Amino acid sequence: MPDNTTGEHESKVNIQGIEIALGFPDVFKFEWIGQNDVMDQLLAAWLVIDQNDIPLNPRLIGKPGVGKTTLAYAAAKKIGKPVYIFQCTMDTRPEDLLITPVVDEGGGIRYVASALVTAMIRGGVCILDEANRMSEKSWASLAPLLDTRRYIESIVAGLKVSAHPEFRICVTMNDDASTFEIPEYIHSRLQPQIYLDFPEEEEERRILRENLPFVDEYILEYVIEFLQRAHARRENYTIRDGINIARYAAKRIKSLKAKEENSESLIREAILMTLGDEALAHIL
């Protein structure tokens, strides 16, 4: 059971005689705007409808910047769960995903739970972000967690940790930036697949206003028109790009004290400096 120890880690638990330090949940002001169907699909995947049922392990797929992590975070908060985000990379090792031994101040070894294992113990939601960057060796360590067994085994700590019944997991994957092929036995465990597309024009407008309430309306409208033209030509520019463009344009306009009627060239410059010369085709 957790004790009252606090410090750089939230608390500690004792599992099979081994003390494990747990981490803090991630706290952001993420809000999901529009595309209610994908929110409903994700929440349905996590639903448990019978005592013999278990939650599914949904996979969110889409272009970088379309809001996969934001969706997963907002869905978790909607059902009142703490969120723990693990950023996956091609260098992620099994022990990084599970429990890592570290040297303490006294020269001894202590064990620190990853965001994933902390979520398992706490009954929270873990988001494995950009999970298709991981190697098969790392995926293999998650196989028993992603099926009916719902546990992990830490070779480093010599422990088997079962997931709390309230634990949920979601993985995000960019559909154009996979470093490794996902093993088939993992592929079948990550279901359903939920696809995120570019938001509609009015949704993009709401997202920009929500994220940039301090940016003038004319800047936002210019950026929205740019994004909509790019979407029509199937370019991969996303709302994240739009937010960066608008933010930089506003800074340039503010720093030069430019008036609205003289600002268009600075917005165009912001687009080019953010996205490169390829964006010229979508600028009026």
XYZ file of N, CA and C in Angstrom:
852
model
N 0.844 -1.197 0.000
C 0.000 0.000 0.000
C 0.882 1.251 0.000
N 0.385 2.370 -0.566
C 1.182 3.585 -0.592
C 1.426 4.110 0.817
N 2.628 4.675 1.067
C 2.851 5.378 2.319
C 2.733 6.869 2.074
N 3.125 7.670 3.035
C 2.964 9.117 2.909
C 4.232 9.810 2.472
N 5.193 9.050 1.967
C 6.447 9.652 1.537
C 6.218 10.549 0.327
N 6.724 11.760 0.407
C 6.625 12.670 -0.720
C 8.003 13.211 -1.027
N 8.152 13.835 -2.175
C 9.435 14.373 -2.587
C 9.437 14.493 -4.080
N 10.516 14.005 -4.715
C 10.557 14.122 -6.158
C 9.555 13.186 -6.815
N 9.120 12.148 -6.082
C 8.071 11.277 -6.580
C 6.857 11.391 -5.670
N 5.711 11.135 -6.228
C 4.459 11.363 -5.514
C 4.338 10.488 -4.284
N 4.691 9.208 -4.401
C 4.559 8.281 -3.285
C 5.301 6.999 -3.619
N 5.240 6.074 -2.698
C 5.885 4.784 -2.901
C 4.903 3.676 -2.565
N 5.066 2.547 -3.239
C 4.279 1.368 -2.923
C 5.224 0.202 -2.716
N 4.748 -0.766 -1.976
C 5.535 -1.969 -1.743
C 4.845 -3.128 -2.443
N 5.539 -3.711 -3.416
C 4.989 -4.825 -4.178
C 5.929 -6.014 -4.038
N 5.403 -7.085 -3.461
C 6.197 -8.313 -3.281
C 7.515 -8.024 -2.564
N 7.464 -7.108 -1.598
C 8.646 -6.793 -0.812
C 9.589 -5.791 -1.439
N 9.260 -5.288 -2.621
C 10.106 -4.310 -3.306
C 9.417 -2.951 -3.268
N 10.138 -1.927 -2.830
C 9.586 -0.574 -2.788
C 9.743 0.093 -4.157
N 8.629 0.611 -4.664
C 8.607 1.248 -5.983
C 8.151 2.688 -5.840
N 8.927 3.623 -6.397
C 8.535 5.026 -6.395
C 7.624 5.304 -7.585
N 6.537 6.011 -7.330
C 5.582 6.354 -8.376
C 5.735 7.813 -8.777
N 5.353 8.123 -10.002
C 5.490 9.474 -10.514
C 4.218 10.286 -10.407
N 4.306 11.545 -10.834
C 3.169 12.443 -10.838
C 2.373 12.297 -12.133
N 1.069 12.520 -12.082
C 0.291 12.571 -13.329
C 0.623 13.838 -14.112
N 0.321 13.818 -15.392
C 0.509 15.003 -16.237
C -0.733 15.876 -16.162
N -0.512 17.167 -15.999
C -1.631 18.107 -15.886
C -1.466 19.195 -16.936
N -2.412 19.257 -17.862
C -2.410 20.264 -18.917
C -3.810 20.859 -19.056
N -3.898 21.945 -19.762
C -5.193 22.568 -20.030
C -5.675 22.167 -21.430
N -5.595 20.877 -21.731
C -6.034 20.397 -23.031
C -7.557 20.330 -23.069
N -8.114 20.802 -24.174
C -9.555 20.703 -24.387
C -9.793 20.203 -25.801
N -10.703 19.245 -25.940
C -11.005 18.702 -27.254
C -12.153 19.487 -27.869
N -11.946 19.998 -29.065
C -12.946 20.821 -29.742
C -13.349 20.140 -31.036
N -14.654 19.895 -31.191
C -15.160 19.292 -32.425
C -14.909 17.800 -32.501
N -15.249 17.208 -33.648
C -15.049 15.778 -33.931
C -15.497 14.906 -32.753
N -16.758 15.063 -32.381
C -17.292 14.310 -31.248
C -17.331 12.810 -31.503
N -17.376 12.417 -32.777
C -17.472 10.994 -33.077
C -16.226 10.244 -32.609
N -15.030 10.831 -32.782
C -13.814 10.134 -32.358
C -13.715 10.089 -30.834
N -14.204 11.116 -30.176
C -14.259 11.084 -28.713
C -15.169 9.952 -28.244
N -16.331 9.825 -28.868
C -17.264 8.759 -28.499
C -16.671 7.378 -28.761
N -15.939 7.232 -29.871
C -15.315 5.949 -30.204
C -14.268 5.571 -29.165
N -13.482 6.539 -28.729
C -12.447 6.267 -27.738
C -13.059 5.882 -26.391
N -14.053 6.619 -25.953
C -14.685 6.323 -24.672
C -15.367 4.954 -24.690
N -15.936 4.592 -25.837
C -16.566 3.272 -25.946
C -15.533 2.156 -25.826
N -14.343 2.377 -26.379
C -13.288 1.360 -26.300
C -12.873 1.107 -24.854
N -12.919 2.127 -24.026
C -12.518 2.001 -22.622
C -13.644 1.473 -21.736
N -14.850 1.424 -22.248
C -16.001 1.043 -21.438
C -15.948 -0.445 -21.068
N -16.366 -0.757 -19.841
C -16.509 -2.147 -19.395
C -17.996 -2.391 -19.149
N -18.570 -3.377 -19.830
C -20.025 -3.550 -19.812
C -20.480 -4.787 -19.046
N -19.528 -5.544 -18.493
C -19.883 -6.749 -17.748
C -18.713 -7.101 -16.837
N -18.992 -7.846 -15.759
C -17.924 -8.213 -14.838
C -16.866 -9.098 -15.485
N -17.201 -9.738 -16.588
C -16.237 -10.561 -17.316
C -15.587 -9.812 -18.483
N -15.949 -8.553 -18.644
C -15.429 -7.752 -19.745
C -14.153 -7.037 -19.301
N -13.324 -6.647 -20.255
C -12.139 -5.828 -19.987
C -12.104 -4.691 -21.000
N -11.450 -3.578 -20.667
C -11.350 -2.475 -21.630
C -10.459 -2.851 -22.803
N -10.704 -2.204 -23.936
C -9.856 -2.386 -25.106
C -8.671 -1.417 -25.042
N -7.734 -1.616 -25.951
C -6.515 -0.801 -26.009
C -6.509 -0.025 -27.330
N -7.217 1.090 -27.401
C -7.382 1.782 -28.684
C -6.092 2.415 -29.191
N -6.060 2.534 -30.506
C -4.923 3.134 -31.198
C -5.430 4.343 -31.972
N -4.881 5.528 -31.683
C -5.245 6.747 -32.389
C -4.229 7.004 -33.490
N -4.708 7.110 -34.716
C -3.836 7.231 -35.885
C -4.178 8.502 -36.646
N -3.155 9.239 -37.056
C -3.384 10.443 -37.851
C -2.083 11.161 -38.118
N -2.163 12.221 -38.901
C -0.985 13.019 -39.207
C -0.451 13.678 -37.943
N 0.860 13.960 -37.890
C 1.387 14.700 -36.739
C 0.679 16.042 -36.597
N 0.244 16.348 -35.384
C -0.359 17.647 -35.138
C -1.861 17.722 -35.260
N -2.551 16.594 -35.516
C -4.016 16.668 -35.648
C -4.723 16.562 -34.298
N -3.980 16.311 -33.216
C -4.604 16.334 -31.899
C -4.821 14.989 -31.247
N -4.029 13.991 -31.602
C -4.228 12.643 -31.043
C -4.020 12.627 -29.527
N -2.933 13.232 -29.081
C -2.661 13.253 -27.645
C -3.693 14.093 -26.906
N -4.074 15.197 -27.499
C -5.102 16.049 -26.890
C -6.408 15.289 -26.731
N -6.788 14.534 -27.752
C -8.020 13.744 -27.676
C -7.947 12.730 -26.538
N -6.856 11.975 -26.468
C -6.722 10.958 -25.434
C -6.740 11.582 -24.043
N -6.051 12.696 -23.883
C -6.013 13.373 -22.591
C -7.405 13.868 -22.205
N -8.087 14.512 -23.150
C -9.416 15.049 -22.860
C -10.408 13.937 -22.537
N -10.290 12.802 -23.226
C -11.180 11.674 -22.954
C -10.955 11.143 -21.541
N -9.690 11.044 -21.135
C -9.381 10.563 -19.786
C -9.940 11.495 -18.727
N -9.791 12.802 -18.937
C -10.311 13.752 -17.956
C -11.839 13.746 -17.932
N -12.429 13.426 -19.066
C -13.890 13.386 -19.127
C -14.448 12.292 -18.230
N -13.700 11.209 -18.056
C -14.161 10.135 -17.176
C -13.449 10.192 -15.818
N -12.820 11.327 -15.546
C -12.292 11.591 -14.213
C -11.046 10.832 -13.824
N -10.196 10.509 -14.774
C -8.995 9.729 -14.461
C -7.729 10.571 -14.583
N -6.736 10.310 -13.718
C -5.437 10.954 -13.887
C -4.752 10.415 -15.142
N -3.922 11.255 -15.752
C -3.291 10.892 -17.026
C -1.778 10.877 -16.871
N -1.176 9.839 -17.412
C 0.274 9.680 -17.398
C 0.729 9.462 -18.844
N 1.568 10.353 -19.341
C 1.997 10.301 -20.739
C 3.430 9.785 -20.811
N 3.633 8.770 -21.639
C 4.976 8.239 -21.879
C 5.338 8.532 -23.327
N 6.416 9.303 -23.535
C 6.864 9.646 -24.876
C 7.782 8.557 -25.412
N 7.345 7.852 -26.421
C 8.121 6.740 -26.980
C 9.138 7.247 -27.998
N 10.281 6.591 -28.056
C 11.307 6.896 -29.049
C 11.901 5.587 -29.548
N 12.730 5.681 -30.559
C 13.364 4.479 -31.090
C 14.369 3.892 -30.098
N 14.762 4.687 -29.080
C 15.704 4.218 -28.076
C 15.021 3.702 -26.817
N 13.702 3.701 -26.787
C 12.982 3.236 -25.601
C 13.292 1.769 -25.328
N 13.722 1.472 -24.102
C 14.043 0.111 -23.704
C 12.914 -0.463 -22.856
N 12.832 -1.776 -22.732
C 11.789 -2.362 -21.877
C 11.795 -1.806 -20.465
N 12.994 -1.624 -19.878
C 13.048 -1.102 -18.512
C 12.574 0.346 -18.435
N 12.735 1.109 -19.541
C 12.202 2.472 -19.571
C 10.676 2.453 -19.499
N 10.089 1.480 -20.179
C 8.631 1.350 -20.195
C 8.078 0.869 -18.868
N 8.882 0.154 -18.087
C 8.365 -0.528 -16.905
C 8.942 0.063 -15.619
N 9.996 -0.510 -15.110
C 10.591 -0.074 -13.842
C 12.092 0.080 -14.046
N 12.613 1.237 -13.638
C 14.023 1.548 -13.855
C 14.767 1.584 -12.522
N 15.907 0.906 -12.417
C 16.727 1.026 -11.201
C 17.589 2.280 -11.277
N 17.651 3.024 -10.192
C 18.498 4.218 -10.139
C 19.295 4.181 -8.848
N 20.424 4.846 -8.846
C 21.273 4.909 -7.657
C 20.798 6.062 -6.784
N 20.505 5.767 -5.516
C 20.053 6.831 -4.626
C 21.245 7.548 -3.992
N 20.949 8.533 -3.142
C 22.011 9.352 -2.554
C 22.951 8.539 -1.676
N 22.432 7.467 -1.095
C 23.273 6.652 -0.224
C 24.059 5.584 -0.949
N 23.964 5.544 -2.265
C 24.691 4.558 -3.042
C 23.941 3.265 -3.257
N 22.721 3.168 -2.702
C 21.912 1.978 -2.914
C 21.083 2.078 -4.187
N 20.323 1.036 -4.456
C 19.468 0.991 -5.633
C 18.018 1.189 -5.215
N 17.339 2.086 -5.904
C 15.899 2.206 -5.717
C 15.227 2.029 -7.079
N 13.976 1.662 -7.043
C 13.242 1.358 -8.272
C 12.165 2.416 -8.523
N 12.149 2.898 -9.753
C 11.230 3.964 -10.121
C 10.294 3.481 -11.215
N 8.996 3.593 -10.975
C 7.999 3.169 -11.955
C 7.897 4.188 -13.079
N 7.725 3.697 -14.280
C 7.484 4.574 -15.425
C 6.087 5.181 -15.331
N 5.789 6.084 -16.253
C 4.429 6.639 -16.335
C 3.411 5.526 -16.554
N 3.778 4.524 -17.368
C 2.877 3.414 -17.652
C 2.567 2.611 -16.390
N 3.598 2.201 -15.670
C 3.391 1.370 -14.482
C 2.713 2.177 -13.375
N 3.038 3.463 -13.265
C 2.340 4.306 -12.297
C 0.848 4.336 -12.591
N 0.493 4.503 -13.869
C -0.930 4.495 -14.252
C -1.573 3.154 -13.945
N -0.848 2.063 -14.184
C -1.371 0.726 -13.883
C -1.710 0.589 -12.404
N -0.810 1.072 -11.549
C -0.993 0.936 -10.109
C -2.070 1.889 -9.600
N -2.091 3.099 -10.134
C -3.023 4.124 -9.679
C -4.424 3.976 -10.269
N -4.569 3.175 -11.309
C -5.862 3.084 -11.969
C -6.144 4.285 -12.840
N -5.091 4.852 -13.429
C -5.232 6.003 -14.305
C -5.184 5.603 -15.764
N -4.985 6.597 -16.608
C -4.862 6.390 -18.057
C -3.422 6.646 -18.464
N -2.839 5.719 -19.212
C -1.517 5.930 -19.794
C -1.669 6.172 -21.286
N -1.036 7.223 -21.764
C -0.960 7.500 -23.194
C 0.462 7.187 -23.650
N 0.596 6.172 -24.486
C 1.888 5.893 -25.118
C 1.951 6.718 -26.395
N 2.696 7.801 -26.342
C 2.700 8.770 -27.429
C 3.737 8.405 -28.488
N 3.306 8.460 -29.758
C 4.157 8.097 -30.900
C 4.738 6.699 -30.708
N 3.856 5.774 -30.386
C 4.281 4.423 -30.000
C 4.909 3.644 -31.145
N 4.618 4.005 -32.389
C 5.205 3.246 -33.483
C 6.670 3.605 -33.737
N 7.260 4.346 -32.837
C 8.706 4.576 -32.894
C 9.481 3.516 -32.107
N 8.763 2.688 -31.335
C 9.447 1.705 -30.488
C 9.837 0.453 -31.260
N 10.864 -0.224 -30.754
C 11.328 -1.467 -31.352
C 10.485 -2.638 -30.858
N 10.635 -3.783 -31.520
C 9.870 -4.972 -31.127
C 10.222 -5.420 -29.717
N 11.461 -5.263 -29.313
C 11.864 -5.696 -27.968
C 11.063 -4.964 -26.905
N 10.832 -3.676 -27.113
C 10.037 -2.916 -26.153
C 8.575 -3.334 -26.199
N 8.054 -3.532 -27.399
C 6.667 -3.977 -27.525
C 6.450 -5.320 -26.833
N 7.426 -6.211 -26.930
C 7.271 -7.548 -26.352
C 7.034 -7.483 -24.850
N 7.624 -6.492 -24.191
C 7.448 -6.376 -22.742
C 6.027 -5.985 -22.365
N 5.241 -5.493 -23.346
C 3.867 -5.061 -23.071
C 2.821 -6.103 -23.462
N 3.250 -7.187 -24.086
C 2.279 -8.166 -24.593
C 1.301 -8.656 -23.523
N 1.752 -9.061 -22.332
C 0.776 -9.544 -21.345
C -0.137 -8.452 -20.797
N 0.309 -7.207 -20.858
C -0.538 -6.106 -20.400
C -1.678 -5.841 -21.358
N -1.442 -6.097 -22.645
C -2.397 -5.721 -23.681
C -3.388 -6.826 -24.037
N -3.364 -7.933 -23.278
C -4.381 -8.960 -23.494
C -5.114 -9.208 -22.172
N -5.780 -10.329 -22.039
C -6.609 -10.568 -20.860
C -5.805 -10.710 -19.576
N -4.495 -10.919 -19.680
C -3.685 -11.057 -18.465
C -3.541 -9.733 -17.722
N -3.356 -8.648 -18.440
C -3.265 -7.296 -17.880
C -2.222 -7.186 -16.752
N -1.022 -7.631 -17.050
C 0.079 -7.439 -16.104
C 1.367 -7.219 -16.889
N 2.391 -6.736 -16.181
C 3.739 -6.628 -16.754
C 4.701 -7.373 -15.842
N 5.799 -7.806 -16.409
C 6.859 -8.429 -15.633
C 8.132 -7.617 -15.798
N 8.663 -7.152 -14.688
C 9.916 -6.397 -14.698
C 11.063 -7.333 -14.353
N 11.900 -7.599 -15.334
C 13.066 -8.442 -15.103
C 14.041 -7.729 -14.176
N 14.164 -6.417 -14.354
C 15.108 -5.627 -13.563
C 14.773 -5.693 -12.078
N 13.493 -5.512 -11.740
C 13.081 -5.503 -10.335
C 12.652 -6.878 -9.842
N 12.494 -7.839 -10.760
C 12.044 -9.167 -10.382
C 10.606 -9.186 -9.903
N 9.747 -8.388 -10.575
C 8.367 -8.230 -10.133
C 7.372 -8.518 -11.244
N 6.198 -8.968 -10.832
C 5.041 -9.015 -11.716
C 4.021 -8.036 -11.138
N 3.582 -7.097 -11.963
C 2.646 -6.068 -11.506
C 1.359 -6.180 -12.298
N 0.254 -6.378 -11.609
C -1.059 -6.459 -12.253
C -1.675 -5.072 -12.340
N -2.408 -4.839 -13.420
C -3.048 -3.544 -13.616
C -4.281 -3.411 -12.733
N -4.478 -2.239 -12.189
C -5.693 -1.888 -11.453
C -6.889 -2.051 -12.395
N -8.040 -2.506 -11.901
C -9.211 -2.661 -12.788
C -9.597 -1.387 -13.530
N -9.284 -0.216 -12.946
C -9.641 1.052 -13.583
C -8.587 1.551 -14.567
N -7.499 0.836 -14.710
C -6.434 1.247 -15.627
C -6.910 1.198 -17.070
N -6.557 2.232 -17.818
C -6.841 2.294 -19.252
C -5.573 2.732 -19.980
N -5.462 2.303 -21.223
C -4.298 2.678 -22.033
C -4.754 3.085 -23.415
N -3.999 3.984 -24.012
C -4.261 4.430 -25.384
C -2.914 4.707 -26.022
N -2.737 4.311 -27.270
C -1.493 4.614 -27.967
C -1.784 5.546 -29.137
N -0.860 6.467 -29.381
C -0.984 7.336 -30.542
C 0.101 6.977 -31.543
N -0.255 7.061 -32.814
C 0.692 6.714 -33.872
C 0.528 7.674 -35.039
N 1.651 8.178 -35.534
C 1.631 8.991 -36.744
C 1.606 8.067 -37.947
N 0.686 8.307 -38.857
C 0.542 7.379 -39.982
C 1.553 7.618 -41.094
N 2.520 8.512 -40.870
C 3.542 8.726 -41.897
C 4.948 8.800 -41.313
N 5.112 8.372 -40.055
C 6.429 8.527 -39.433
C 6.836 7.315 -38.607
N 6.442 6.153 -39.040
C 6.786 4.952 -38.284
C 8.255 4.605 -38.485
N 8.954 4.380 -37.374
C 10.345 3.960 -37.445
C 10.451 2.451 -37.566
N 9.571 1.741 -36.853
C 9.579 0.289 -36.861
C 8.200 -0.247 -37.221
N 8.177 -1.399 -37.851
C 6.915 -2.097 -38.064
C 6.452 -2.695 -36.739
N 5.178 -2.565 -36.460
C 4.643 -3.125 -35.221
C 4.445 -4.622 -35.407
N 4.914 -5.441 -34.466
C 4.728 -6.887 -34.591
C 3.243 -7.242 -34.688
N 2.935 -8.261 -35.445
C 1.537 -8.635 -35.662
C 0.840 -8.999 -34.356
N 1.553 -9.670 -33.446
C 0.920 -10.053 -32.184
C 0.585 -8.829 -31.326
N 1.265 -7.719 -31.536
C 0.928 -6.472 -30.860
C -0.171 -5.749 -31.622
N -0.063 -5.791 -32.943
C -1.058 -5.147 -33.799
C -2.467 -5.606 -33.429
N -2.620 -6.903 -33.207
C -3.944 -7.444 -32.902
C -4.418 -7.079 -31.502
N -3.489 -6.658 -30.639
C -3.844 -6.260 -29.278
C -4.234 -4.790 -29.184
N -3.871 -3.994 -30.187
C -4.147 -2.558 -30.172
C -5.358 -2.261 -31.038
N -6.519 -2.498 -30.492
C -7.755 -2.309 -31.213
C -8.765 -1.616 -30.294
N -9.670 -0.832 -30.856
C -9.857 -0.524 -32.267
C -8.872 0.549 -32.755
N -8.816 0.708 -34.071
C -8.035 1.771 -34.681
C -8.967 2.957 -34.928
N -8.624 4.091 -34.365
C -9.444 5.293 -34.490
C -8.643 6.322 -35.287
N -9.186 6.747 -36.406
C -8.479 7.653 -37.307
C -8.934 9.093 -37.100
N -7.959 9.993 -36.990
C -8.238 11.417 -36.871
C -7.849 12.108 -38.167
N -8.759 12.913 -38.680
C -8.492 13.670 -39.904
C -8.405 15.147 -39.547
N -8.131 15.978 -40.558
C -8.095 17.411 -40.336
C -9.470 17.904 -39.893
N -9.544 18.854 -38.959
C -10.841 19.388 -38.548
C -11.476 20.231 -39.650
N -12.787 20.391 -39.544
C -13.499 21.268 -40.471
C -13.120 22.727 -40.196
N -13.476 23.602 -41.132
C -13.068 25.007 -41.032
C -13.521 25.649 -39.719
N -14.777 25.475 -39.350
C -15.283 26.109 -38.132
C -14.606 25.522 -36.897
N -14.292 24.225 -36.929
C -13.580 23.616 -35.814
C -12.172 24.179 -35.699
N -11.503 24.373 -36.840
C -10.167 24.975 -36.810
C -10.233 26.378 -36.235
N -11.271 27.114 -36.609
C -11.436 28.469 -36.093
C -11.586 28.447 -34.564
N -12.397 27.537 -34.056
C -12.606 27.431 -32.604
C -11.325 27.008 -31.885
N -10.581 26.093 -32.502
C -9.332 25.622 -31.883
C -8.306 26.749 -31.808
N -8.176 27.499 -32.897
C -7.232 28.614 -32.905
C -7.626 29.672 -31.867
N -8.899 29.987 -31.800
C -9.345 30.993 -30.827
C -9.139 30.514 -29.399
N -9.382 29.223 -29.173
C -9.212 28.677 -27.824
C -7.747 28.710 -27.395
N -6.841 28.392 -28.312
C -5.420 28.335 -27.988
C -4.733 29.695 -28.034
N -5.278 30.615 -28.813
C -4.625 31.916 -29.013
C -5.607 33.067 -28.786
N -6.175 33.181 -27.592
C -7.148 34.255 -27.348
C -6.530 35.650 -27.405
N -5.210 35.728 -27.351
C -4.499 37.004 -27.353
C -4.082 37.451 -28.761
N -4.390 36.640 -29.786
C -3.991 36.961 -31.159
C -5.155 37.618 -31.890
N -4.855 38.656 -32.658
C -5.900 39.401 -33.373
C -6.645 38.508 -34.358
N -7.925 38.813 -34.531
C -8.804 37.994 -35.356
C -8.338 37.933 -36.810
N -7.830 39.038 -37.336
C -7.441 39.039 -38.745
C -6.275 38.077 -39.009
N -5.395 37.900 -38.026
C -4.300 36.934 -38.172
C -4.862 35.519 -38.215
N -5.778 35.223 -37.303
C -6.375 33.892 -37.256
C -7.110 33.571 -38.543
N -7.856 34.524 -39.070
C -8.623 34.283 -40.294
C -7.702 34.023 -41.485
N -6.603 34.747 -41.553
C -5.649 34.517 -42.645
C -5.088 33.099 -42.556
N -4.733 32.686 -41.349
C -4.162 31.352 -41.146
C -5.187 30.273 -41.464
N -6.435 30.475 -41.073
C -7.493 29.504 -41.363
C -7.677 29.345 -42.866
N -7.708 30.449 -43.584
C -7.849 30.382 -45.049
C -6.683 29.626 -45.661
N -5.480 29.867 -45.159
C -4.300 29.152 -45.646
C -4.438 27.651 -45.406
N -4.814 27.274 -44.189
C -4.941 25.856 -43.856
C -6.020 25.185 -44.702
N -7.118 25.839 -44.908
C -8.196 25.242 -45.684
C -7.775 25.012 -47.137
N -7.018 25.949 -47.711
C -6.511 25.741 -49.075
C -5.542 24.557 -49.108
N -4.697 24.460 -48.082
C -3.739 23.355 -48.019
C -4.463 22.021 -47.857
N -5.496 21.975 -47.012
C -6.270 20.741 -46.823
C -6.903 20.295 -48.139
N -7.421 21.260 -48.892
C -8.091 20.934 -50.151
C -7.139 20.269 -51.136
N -5.855 20.567 -51.000
C -4.848 19.972 -51.876
C -4.120 18.814 -51.198
N -4.678 18.351 -50.065
C -4.170 17.185 -49.331
C -2.747 17.367 -48.811
N -2.391 18.612 -48.518
C -1.115 18.855 -47.852
C -1.237 18.455 -46.383
N -0.117 18.127 -45.765
C -0.138 17.626 -44.398
C 0.020 18.708 -43.341
N -0.319 19.954 -43.682
C -0.238 21.024 -42.701
C -1.400 20.892 -41.716
N -1.100 21.011 -40.432
C -2.092 20.733 -39.397
C -2.391 21.970 -38.558
N -3.343 21.795 -37.643
C -3.706 22.891 -36.754
C -2.528 23.296 -35.881
N -1.647 22.353 -35.554
C -0.429 22.711 -34.802
C 0.410 23.696 -35.597
N 0.547 23.441 -36.905
C 1.266 24.382 -37.760
C 0.589 25.741 -37.741
N -0.746 25.723 -37.819
C -1.492 26.977 -37.814
C -1.278 27.767 -36.539
N -1.264 27.094 -35.399
C -1.034 27.769 -34.119
C 0.362 28.394 -34.096
N 1.367 27.660 -34.577
C 2.727 28.195 -34.594
C 2.846 29.395 -35.526
N 2.192 29.310 -36.684
C 2.222 30.434 -37.631
C 1.593 31.672 -37.017
N 0.398 31.510 -36.468
C -0.315 32.650 -35.896
C 0.444 33.255 -34.724
N 1.018 32.406 -33.886
C 1.758 32.916 -32.730
C 2.979 33.715 -33.176
N 3.734 33.179 -34.169
C 4.924 33.891 -34.624
C 4.548 35.182 -35.358
N 3.505 35.123 -36.171
C 3.059 36.330 -36.878
C 2.674 37.414 -35.881
N 1.958 37.042 -34.827
C 1.552 38.024 -33.825
C 2.763 38.644 -33.141
N 3.792 37.841 -32.879
C 5.008 38.359 -32.242
C 5.723 39.341 -33.168
N 5.793 38.977 -34.450
C 6.459 39.868 -35.412
C 5.716 41.191 -35.549
N 4.410 41.097 -35.652
C 3.593 42.305 -35.794
C 3.719 43.184 -34.556
N 3.703 42.550 -33.378
C 3.838 43.299 -32.128
C 5.203 43.948 -32.019
N 6.258 43.202 -32.358
C 7.615 43.723 -32.196
C 7.887 44.891 -33.136
N 7.253 44.887 -34.318
C 7.454 45.956 -35.299
C 6.378 47.036 -35.211
N 5.420 46.832 -34.293
C 4.313 47.781 -34.127
C 3.592 48.035 -35.454
N 3.413 46.952 -36.225
C 2.768 47.070 -37.538
C 1.256 47.172 -37.384
N 0.644 47.936 -38.257
C -0.812 48.042 -38.259
C -1.409 46.910 -39.094
N -2.719 46.679 -38.909
C -3.379 45.570 -39.593
C -3.196 45.640 -41.104
N -3.352 46.843 -41.657
C -3.278 46.961 -43.113
C -1.875 46.717 -43.658
N -0.876 46.721 -42.796
C 0.505 46.490 -43.230
C 1.057 45.150 -42.745
N 0.171 44.298 -42.252
C 0.630 43.078 -41.585
C 0.626 41.834 -42.467
N -0.006 41.891 -43.623
C -0.140 40.681 -44.425
C 1.211 40.094 -44.802
N 2.165 40.948 -45.131
C 3.478 40.436 -45.520
C 4.160 39.724 -44.354
N 3.887 40.168 -43.130
C 4.485 39.517 -41.968
C 3.833 38.166 -41.693
N 2.539 38.049 -41.973
C 1.871 36.757 -41.810
C 2.395 35.777 -42.861
N 2.557 36.268 -44.089
C 3.110 35.419 -45.141
C 4.521 34.970 -44.777
N 5.301 35.893 -44.243
C 6.654 35.557 -43.805
C 6.619 34.478 -42.724
N 5.688 34.595 -41.781
C 5.563 33.607 -40.710
C 5.244 32.228 -41.278
N 4.389 32.171 -42.303
C 4.058 30.895 -42.941
C 5.306 30.279 -43.572
N 6.045 31.093 -44.302
C 7.247 30.591 -44.980
C 8.309 30.148 -43.984
N 8.473 30.892 -42.893
C 9.502 30.545 -41.917
C 9.105 29.321 -41.087
N 7.815 29.052 -41.015
C 7.339 27.890 -40.272
C 7.340 26.634 -41.132
N 6.894 26.770 -42.384
C 6.660 25.593 -43.228
C 7.598 25.483 -44.423
N 8.313 26.535 -44.747
C 9.228 26.475 -45.876
C 8.598 26.928 -47.186
N 9.417 26.908 -48.244
C 8.985 27.413 -49.551
C 7.819 26.630 -50.139
N 7.661 25.360 -49.714
C 6.562 24.541 -50.250
C 5.206 25.156 -49.946
N 5.148 25.971 -48.907
C 3.867 26.577 -48.521
C 3.438 27.705 -49.449
N 4.349 28.178 -50.304
C 4.035 29.293 -51.197
C 2.812 29.008 -52.066
N 2.651 27.767 -52.466
C 1.550 27.405 -53.367
C 0.188 27.637 -52.738
N 0.128 27.767 -51.406
C -1.156 27.902 -50.726
C -1.373 29.296 -50.148
N -0.465 30.222 -50.479
C -0.594 31.595 -49.996
C -1.157 32.448 -51.114
N -2.176 33.213 -50.806
C -2.783 34.092 -51.825
C -1.881 35.289 -52.067
